[in-house]
CSV table of C-alpha atoms in Angstrom, one decimal:
chain,number,residue,atom,x,y,z
A,1,MET,CA,112.4,92.1,122.7
A,2,GLY,CA,115.0,93.6,120.4
A,3,LEU,CA,115.6,92.0,117.0
A,4,ASN,CA,119.2,91.4,118.1
A,5,LYS,CA,117.7,88.3,120.3
A,6,ILE,CA,115.3,86.8,118.0
A,7,LEU,CA,117.0,87.2,114.4
A,8,PRO,CA,119.8,85.0,115.1
A,9,THR,CA,119.6,81.7,113.5
A,10,ASN,CA,118.9,78.2,115.2
A,11,PRO,CA,122.2,77.6,117.0
A,12,GLY,CA,124.0,74.3,117.5
A,13,ASP,CA,124.6,71.2,115.1
A,14,GLY,CA,120.9,69.6,115.7
A,15,LYS,CA,118.7,68.4,113.1
A,16,THR,CA,116.8,71.9,112.8
A,17,SER,CA,120.1,74.1,113.1
A,18,TYR,CA,121.1,76.5,110.5
A,19,ALA,CA,124.4,74.8,110.4
A,20,ASN,CA,122.9,71.5,109.2
A,21,ASN,CA,120.0,73.4,106.9
A,22,SER,CA,121.8,76.3,104.9
A,23,SER,CA,122.8,74.4,101.7
A,24,PHE,CA,120.7,76.9,100.0
A,25,GLN,CA,123.1,79.6,101.2
A,26,ASN,CA,125.9,77.7,100.3
A,27,VAL,CA,124.7,77.3,96.9
A,28,VAL,CA,124.2,81.2,96.8
A,29,ILE,CA,127.8,81.8,97.9
A,30,SER,CA,129.3,79.2,95.4
A,31,LYS,CA,127.6,81.6,92.6
A,32,THR,CA,129.3,84.8,93.8
A,33,TRP,CA,132.8,83.4,93.8
A,34,ASP,CA,133.6,84.9,90.0
A,35,LEU,CA,132.7,88.3,91.2
A,36,VAL,CA,134.5,88.2,94.2
A,37,ASP,CA,137.8,86.7,92.5
A,38,LYS,CA,137.6,89.6,90.1
A,39,THR,CA,137.3,92.1,92.7
A,40,LEU,CA,140.2,91.0,94.4
A,41,ARG,CA,142.3,90.7,91.7
A,42,ASN,CA,141.4,94.2,90.4
A,43,MET,CA,142.3,95.5,94.1
A,44,TRP,CA,145.7,93.6,93.8
A,45,GLU,CA,146.6,94.8,90.2
A,46,LYS,CA,145.9,98.5,91.5
A,47,GLY,CA,148.2,98.1,94.6
A,48,GLY,CA,145.1,97.7,96.9
A,49,PHE,CA,147.1,95.2,99.2
A,50,SER,CA,149.9,97.7,99.8
A,51,ASP,CA,149.2,98.1,103.6
A,52,TYR,CA,150.8,96.2,106.1
A,53,CYS,CA,147.9,94.6,107.5
A,54,TYR,CA,144.8,94.1,105.2
A,55,ASN,CA,141.4,94.1,107.1
A,56,MET,CA,138.5,91.9,105.7
A,57,VAL,CA,135.0,91.0,106.9
A,58,ASP,CA,132.1,88.6,106.3
A,59,LEU,CA,129.0,90.8,107.3
A,60,GLY,CA,126.2,88.2,108.5
A,61,CYS,CA,128.4,85.2,108.6
A,62,ALA,CA,125.8,83.2,110.8
A,63,SER,CA,127.5,79.6,111.8
A,64,GLY,CA,128.2,76.3,110.1
A,65,PRO,CA,130.4,75.2,107.4
A,66,ASN,CA,129.6,78.2,105.0
A,67,SER,CA,131.4,80.4,107.0
A,68,LEU,CA,134.3,78.4,106.7
A,69,SER,CA,134.1,78.0,102.9
A,70,VAL,CA,134.1,81.9,102.9
A,71,VAL,CA,137.4,81.8,105.0
A,72,THR,CA,138.7,79.0,102.8
A,73,HIS,CA,138.0,80.9,99.7
A,74,PHE,CA,139.5,84.2,100.7
A,75,ILE,CA,142.6,82.6,101.9
A,76,ASN,CA,143.2,80.5,98.7
A,77,THR,CA,142.6,83.5,96.3
A,78,ILE,CA,144.7,85.7,98.4
A,79,GLN,CA,147.5,83.0,98.3
A,80,ASP,CA,147.2,83.0,94.8
A,81,LEU,CA,147.6,86.6,94.1
A,82,ARG,CA,150.5,86.8,96.5
A,83,LYS,CA,152.6,84.2,94.9
A,84,ASN,CA,154.8,86.8,93.1
A,85,GLY,CA,154.7,89.2,95.7
A,86,ASN,CA,157.7,90.4,97.8
A,87,ASP,CA,156.6,92.0,101.2
A,88,SER,CA,153.2,90.4,101.5
A,89,PRO,CA,150.9,91.9,104.0
A,90,GLU,CA,149.0,90.0,106.5
A,91,PHE,CA,145.5,89.6,107.0
A,92,ARG,CA,142.8,90.1,109.4
A,93,LEU,CA,139.5,88.5,108.5
A,94,PHE,CA,136.5,89.2,110.6
A,95,LEU,CA,133.4,87.4,111.0
A,96,ASN,CA,130.5,89.5,112.0
A,97,ASP,CA,127.0,88.6,112.9
A,98,LEU,CA,124.5,89.9,115.6
A,99,PRO,CA,125.5,89.2,119.5
A,100,GLU,CA,123.2,86.4,119.8
A,101,ASN,CA,124.7,84.4,116.8
A,102,ASP,CA,126.0,81.1,117.4
A,103,PHE,CA,129.7,82.1,117.9
A,104,ASN,CA,130.7,79.1,119.9
A,105,SER,CA,130.0,76.7,117.4
A,106,LEU,CA,131.7,78.8,114.9
A,107,PHE,CA,135.0,79.4,116.5
A,108,LYS,CA,135.1,75.5,117.3
A,109,LEU,CA,135.0,75.0,113.4
A,110,VAL,CA,137.7,77.8,113.1
A,111,GLU,CA,139.9,76.0,115.4
A,112,ASN,CA,139.5,72.8,113.8
A,113,PHE,CA,140.3,74.5,110.5
A,114,ASN,CA,143.3,76.2,111.8
A,115,ASP,CA,144.3,73.5,114.3
A,116,GLY,CA,144.2,76.2,116.7
A,117,LYS,CA,143.3,76.4,120.7
A,118,GLU,CA,142.3,80.1,121.1
A,119,VAL,CA,138.8,81.8,120.3
A,120,VAL,CA,140.9,84.4,118.3
A,121,CYS,CA,143.1,82.2,116.4
A,122,GLN,CA,145.9,82.7,113.8
A,123,SER,CA,145.1,80.9,110.5
A,124,ARG,CA,147.7,79.7,108.0
A,125,SER,CA,149.1,82.1,105.5
A,126,GLY,CA,149.5,84.8,107.5
A,127,CYS,CA,145.5,85.5,108.1
A,128,PHE,CA,144.2,85.9,111.6
A,129,ILE,CA,140.5,85.1,112.1
A,130,TYR,CA,138.4,87.2,114.7
A,131,GLY,CA,134.6,87.2,115.6
A,132,LEU,CA,132.8,90.4,115.5
A,133,PRO,CA,129.6,90.7,117.2
A,134,GLY,CA,127.3,93.5,116.2
A,135,SER,CA,124.7,94.7,113.7
A,136,PHE,CA,125.9,95.7,110.2
A,137,TYR,CA,123.6,98.6,110.7
A,138,SER,CA,126.1,100.4,112.8
A,139,ARG,CA,129.8,101.1,113.1
A,140,LEU,CA,131.8,98.1,113.4
A,141,PHE,CA,135.5,99.2,112.6
A,142,PRO,CA,137.5,102.4,113.3
A,143,ARG,CA,137.5,105.0,110.6
A,144,LYS,CA,139.1,104.2,107.3
A,145,SER,CA,140.3,100.8,108.5
A,146,LEU,CA,138.5,98.3,106.5
A,147,HIS,CA,139.9,97.4,102.9
A,148,PHE,CA,137.3,94.7,101.9
A,149,ALA,CA,133.9,93.7,102.9
A,150,TYR,CA,131.8,90.5,101.7
A,151,SER,CA,128.1,89.6,102.4
A,152,SER,CA,125.8,87.0,101.4
A,153,ASN,CA,122.2,86.1,102.0
A,154,SER,CA,122.1,88.9,104.4
A,155,LEU,CA,121.1,92.2,103.4
A,156,HIS,CA,117.5,91.4,102.6
A,157,TRP,CA,117.2,91.5,106.7
A,158,LEU,CA,116.0,94.8,107.9
A,159,SER,CA,117.0,96.3,111.5
A,160,GLN,CA,113.6,96.2,112.5
A,161,VAL,CA,110.0,95.7,111.5
A,162,PRO,CA,108.5,98.7,110.0
A,163,ARG,CA,106.8,100.4,113.0
A,164,GLU,CA,104.0,101.8,110.9
A,165,LEU,CA,103.0,98.3,110.1
A,166,LYS,CA,101.2,97.3,113.5
A,167,SER,CA,98.2,94.9,112.6
A,168,GLU,CA,97.3,96.8,108.8
A,169,ASN,CA,99.0,93.6,107.5
A,170,LYS,CA,96.4,91.3,108.8
A,171,GLU,CA,97.0,87.6,108.0
A,172,ASN,CA,100.1,88.2,105.7
A,173,ILE,CA,103.3,88.1,107.3
A,174,TYR,CA,105.1,89.9,104.4
A,175,ILE,CA,104.1,92.1,101.5
A,176,SER,CA,101.5,90.1,99.4
A,177,ILE,CA,98.8,91.1,96.7
A,178,THR,CA,96.3,91.7,99.6
A,179,SER,CA,98.7,94.1,101.7
A,180,PRO,CA,97.4,97.8,101.7
A,181,ARG,CA,99.7,100.5,99.9
A,182,GLU,CA,100.7,101.7,103.5
A,183,VAL,CA,102.3,98.3,104.3
A,184,ILE,CA,104.3,98.4,100.9
A,185,ASP,CA,105.5,101.9,101.7
A,186,ALA,CA,106.2,101.3,104.9
A,187,TYR,CA,109.0,98.3,104.0
A,188,ALA,CA,110.3,100.2,101.0
A,189,GLN,CA,110.8,103.3,103.4
A,190,GLN,CA,112.5,101.3,106.1
A,191,TYR,CA,114.7,99.3,103.6
A,192,LYS,CA,115.8,102.6,102.1
A,193,ARG,CA,116.6,103.9,105.7
A,194,ASP,CA,118.4,100.7,106.2
A,195,LEU,CA,120.5,100.3,103.3
A,196,SER,CA,121.5,104.0,103.4
A,197,THR,CA,122.7,103.4,106.9
A,198,PHE,CA,124.7,100.2,106.0
A,199,LEU,CA,126.4,102.0,103.0
A,200,ARG,CA,127.0,105.3,105.2
A,201,MET,CA,128.4,103.0,108.1
A,202,ARG,CA,130.8,101.0,105.7
A,203,GLY,CA,131.8,104.3,103.9
A,204,GLU,CA,133.2,105.8,107.2
A,205,GLU,CA,135.1,102.6,107.9
A,206,MET,CA,136.6,101.9,104.5
A,207,VAL,CA,140.0,103.2,103.1
A,208,PRO,CA,139.9,105.2,99.8
A,209,GLY,CA,139.2,102.5,97.0
A,210,GLY,CA,138.0,100.0,99.5
A,211,ARG,CA,135.6,97.5,98.0
A,212,MET,CA,132.3,95.4,98.9
A,213,VAL,CA,130.9,92.5,97.3
A,214,LEU,CA,127.3,92.2,98.3
A,215,THR,CA,124.7,89.3,97.5
A,216,PHE,CA,121.1,89.3,98.4
A,217,ILE,CA,117.6,88.4,97.1
A,218,GLY,CA,116.3,90.9,94.7
A,219,ARG,CA,113.0,91.1,92.9
A,220,ARG,CA,112.6,90.5,89.0
A,221,PHE,CA,109.6,92.9,88.9
A,222,GLU,CA,109.2,96.6,90.0
A,223,ASP,CA,105.7,95.2,91.7
A,224,PRO,CA,106.7,93.9,95.2
A,225,THR,CA,103.3,92.1,95.4
A,226,SER,CA,104.0,89.7,92.7
A,227,LYS,CA,103.9,86.0,94.0
A,228,GLU,CA,107.1,85.3,92.2
A,229,GLU,CA,109.0,87.0,94.9
A,230,SER,CA,107.2,86.4,98.0
A,231,GLY,CA,105.4,83.0,97.5
A,232,HIS,CA,107.4,81.2,100.2
A,233,PHE,CA,106.4,83.7,103.0
A,234,THR,CA,102.7,83.8,101.6
A,235,MET,CA,102.6,80.0,101.7
A,236,LEU,CA,104.0,80.1,105.5
A,237,ALA,CA,101.4,83.0,106.0
A,238,HIS,CA,98.7,80.4,104.9
A,239,THR,CA,99.9,77.4,107.0
A,240,LEU,CA,100.0,79.8,110.0
A,241,LEU,CA,96.4,80.9,109.1
A,242,GLU,CA,95.3,77.2,108.8
A,243,MET,CA,96.7,76.8,112.7
A,244,VAL,CA,94.7,79.9,113.5
A,245,VAL,CA,91.5,78.3,112.1
A,246,GLN,CA,92.2,75.1,114.0
A,247,GLY,CA,92.6,77.2,117.2
A,248,LEU,CA,96.1,76.4,117.8
A,249,LEU,CA,97.1,79.9,117.4
A,250,GLU,CA,95.6,83.2,118.1
A,251,LYS,CA,94.3,85.3,115.3
A,252,ASP,CA,95.7,88.6,116.8
A,253,ASP,CA,99.2,87.1,117.3
A,254,LEU,CA,98.9,86.2,113.4
A,255,TYR,CA,97.7,89.9,112.5
A,256,SER,CA,100.8,91.5,114.5
A,257,PHE,CA,103.4,89.3,113.1
A,258,ASN,CA,105.4,90.6,110.2
A,259,VAL,CA,108.8,89.4,108.9
A,260,PRO,CA,111.6,92.1,108.9
A,261,ILE,CA,112.7,91.4,105.2
A,262,TYR,CA,112.4,93.2,102.3
A,263,ILE,CA,113.2,92.1,98.7
A,264,PRO,CA,114.4,95.2,96.6
A,265,CYS,CA,114.2,95.2,92.7
A,266,GLN,CA,117.5,96.2,91.2
A,267,GLU,CA,116.3,99.9,90.5
A,268,GLU,CA,115.7,100.6,94.1
A,269,VAL,CA,119.2,99.4,95.1
A,270,ASP,CA,120.6,101.4,92.2
A,271,TYR,CA,119.0,104.5,93.5
A,272,ILE,CA,119.6,104.0,97.2
A,273,ILE,CA,123.5,103.7,96.4
A,274,ASN,CA,123.6,106.4,94.0
A,275,ASP,CA,121.5,108.7,96.3
A,276,GLU,CA,123.7,107.6,99.4
A,277,GLY,CA,127.0,108.4,97.5
A,278,SER,CA,129.6,106.6,99.5
A,279,PHE,CA,130.1,103.9,96.6
A,280,LYS,CA,130.0,103.8,93.0
A,281,ILE,CA,128.6,100.6,91.4
A,282,ASP,CA,131.3,98.4,89.5
A,283,LYS,CA,128.9,95.5,88.5
A,284,ILE,CA,125.5,94.1,89.2
A,285,ALA,CA,124.9,90.3,88.4
A,286,THR,CA,121.8,88.5,88.8
A,287,PHE,CA,121.2,84.8,88.8
A,288,PRO,CA,118.2,82.5,89.7
A,289,VAL,CA,118.6,79.8,92.6
A,290,ARG,CA,115.9,77.4,92.9
A,291,TRP,CA,114.1,77.5,96.2
A,292,ASP,CA,115.0,73.9,96.9
A,293,ALA,CA,118.6,74.3,95.5
A,294,ASN,CA,120.9,71.8,97.7
A,295,GLU,CA,124.4,70.9,96.0
A,296,LEU,CA,123.8,67.0,97.5
A,297,VAL,CA,120.9,66.2,95.8
A,298,ASP,CA,120.6,68.6,92.7
A,299,GLU,CA,121.2,65.6,90.5
A,300,LEU,CA,118.7,63.4,91.7
A,301,PRO,CA,114.9,63.2,90.0
A,302,PHE,CA,112.3,65.9,91.7
A,303,ASP,CA,110.6,64.5,94.5
A,304,LYS,CA,107.9,66.9,96.2
A,305,ASN,CA,108.4,65.5,99.6
A,306,ARG,CA,112.0,65.9,99.6
A,307,SER,CA,112.1,69.4,97.9
A,308,GLY,CA,109.3,70.6,100.4
A,309,LYS,CA,111.3,69.5,103.2
A,310,LEU,CA,114.2,71.0,102.0
A,311,VAL,CA,112.7,74.3,101.6
A,312,ALA,CA,110.8,74.3,105.1
A,313,ASP,CA,114.1,72.7,106.8
A,314,CYS,CA,116.1,76.1,105.6
A,315,ILE,CA,113.2,78.3,106.3
A,316,ARG,CA,112.6,76.9,109.8
A,317,ALA,CA,116.5,77.5,110.5
A,318,PHE,CA,116.3,81.1,110.4
A,319,MET,CA,112.6,81.8,111.3
A,320,GLU,CA,112.1,79.5,114.2
A,321,PRO,CA,113.5,81.9,116.7
A,322,MET,CA,111.3,84.8,115.6
A,323,LEU,CA,108.0,82.5,115.7
A,324,VAL,CA,108.8,81.4,119.2
A,325,SER,CA,109.5,84.8,120.4
A,326,HIS,CA,106.2,86.1,119.1
A,327,PHE,CA,103.8,83.2,119.3
A,328,GLY,CA,105.1,81.8,122.5
A,329,LYS,CA,104.4,78.4,123.7
A,330,LEU,CA,101.4,78.2,121.5
A,331,ILE,CA,103.4,77.4,118.6
A,332,ASN,CA,104.4,73.9,117.6
A,333,CYS,CA,107.2,74.2,115.2
A,334,ASP,CA,107.4,70.8,114.5
A,335,ASP,CA,103.6,70.9,113.3
A,336,LEU,CA,103.8,74.0,111.6
A,337,PHE,CA,106.9,73.4,109.5
A,338,LYS,CA,105.5,69.8,108.5
A,339,LYS,CA,102.2,71.5,107.2
A,340,TYR,CA,104.5,73.7,105.2
A,341,ALA,CA,106.6,71.3,103.9
A,342,GLU,CA,103.7,69.6,102.4
A,343,ARG,CA,102.2,72.8,101.0
A,344,VAL,CA,105.7,73.9,99.6
A,345,GLY,CA,106.0,70.6,97.9
A,346,GLU,CA,102.8,70.6,96.2
A,347,HIS,CA,103.4,73.9,94.5
A,348,LEU,CA,106.9,73.0,93.4
A,349,SER,CA,105.4,69.9,91.8
A,350,LYS,CA,103.1,72.3,89.7
A,351,GLU,CA,105.5,75.1,88.8
A,352,LYS,CA,109.5,75.9,89.0
A,353,SER,CA,110.3,78.7,91.5
A,354,GLU,CA,113.5,80.4,91.8
A,355,TYR,CA,114.9,83.3,94.1
A,356,ASN,CA,116.4,86.1,91.9
A,357,MET,CA,119.6,86.9,93.7
A,358,LEU,CA,121.7,90.3,93.1
A,359,SER,CA,125.4,90.4,93.6
A,360,ILE,CA,127.0,93.6,93.5
A,361,SER,CA,130.5,94.7,93.5
A,362,LEU,CA,131.1,98.5,94.9
A,363,THR,CA,134.3,100.7,95.0
A,364,MET,CA,134.7,103.4,97.8
A,365,ARG,CA,134.5,106.7,96.2
């Protein structure tokens, strides 16, 4: 089964859906607005909105209210920039994700947002919103037609599990301190191929001077085995191993399971962008976000059970399709993520854990 079938997040609006368990992603998105606004303002000042129709895309939009917060912010920012304009252009805003993404739920949200009736609907303020299924590791637009691209919480996903892994990673599901060197190298090489492909595809699609703002998880340290960067995956691997020991899962299935994610350090990202050559880096910002970040409860006193469940529900929302596809009917995700929540809660009660987010503004050369 291809990754297109197993990477999409949990659909719908149920209790385990991505739509109801993506508060962490929303916190990350909210922290990117300053860089987005500065990038759009710079384009406006340089005449970057001079085309009759201006094309923008949210790459890896997923489903749920976060996608609408991106739409709303773009429209509001553009409205502010256009106040003093004369012949203001119209805008196409594309919402992109893999074909198996829950676009139906997303379109319903867009309909409510616009009071519209069609899947491809006209928004207020001369902005037309479209769904765009497809991998962002492939071409999505005609040549020299895209003006601005945005992506948040997506570019740490690989196009595939590195083929070289097989079962060499044993009880790990991602890079860990016990991972052999060939596993680390396989992940790093796959990431280099994928990010280079992403940049080359966007480079073919973008108009000269087009801009991108990309935000994804990055490592603080050069050492990819640091527990600071992959601790949540290590704990999930330990939870899966516990189920193997209990006879609930097969050991061979665990040994052959690896997550198609890579968390790069800033130096790797710099090198790949400069080596590929389609874009120049205007600004890189880094900021921490707690594992259990949630705008609704962040002001409440710490509670290990609540924090553990917040993290587990977030991880489940995007990991469950992959786990079910790999382990089949043997895996009980309710049991797995209950145990995982307990493990994460205990960890967070002893030490503060944060993701290091990279946010990059790029200009097409």
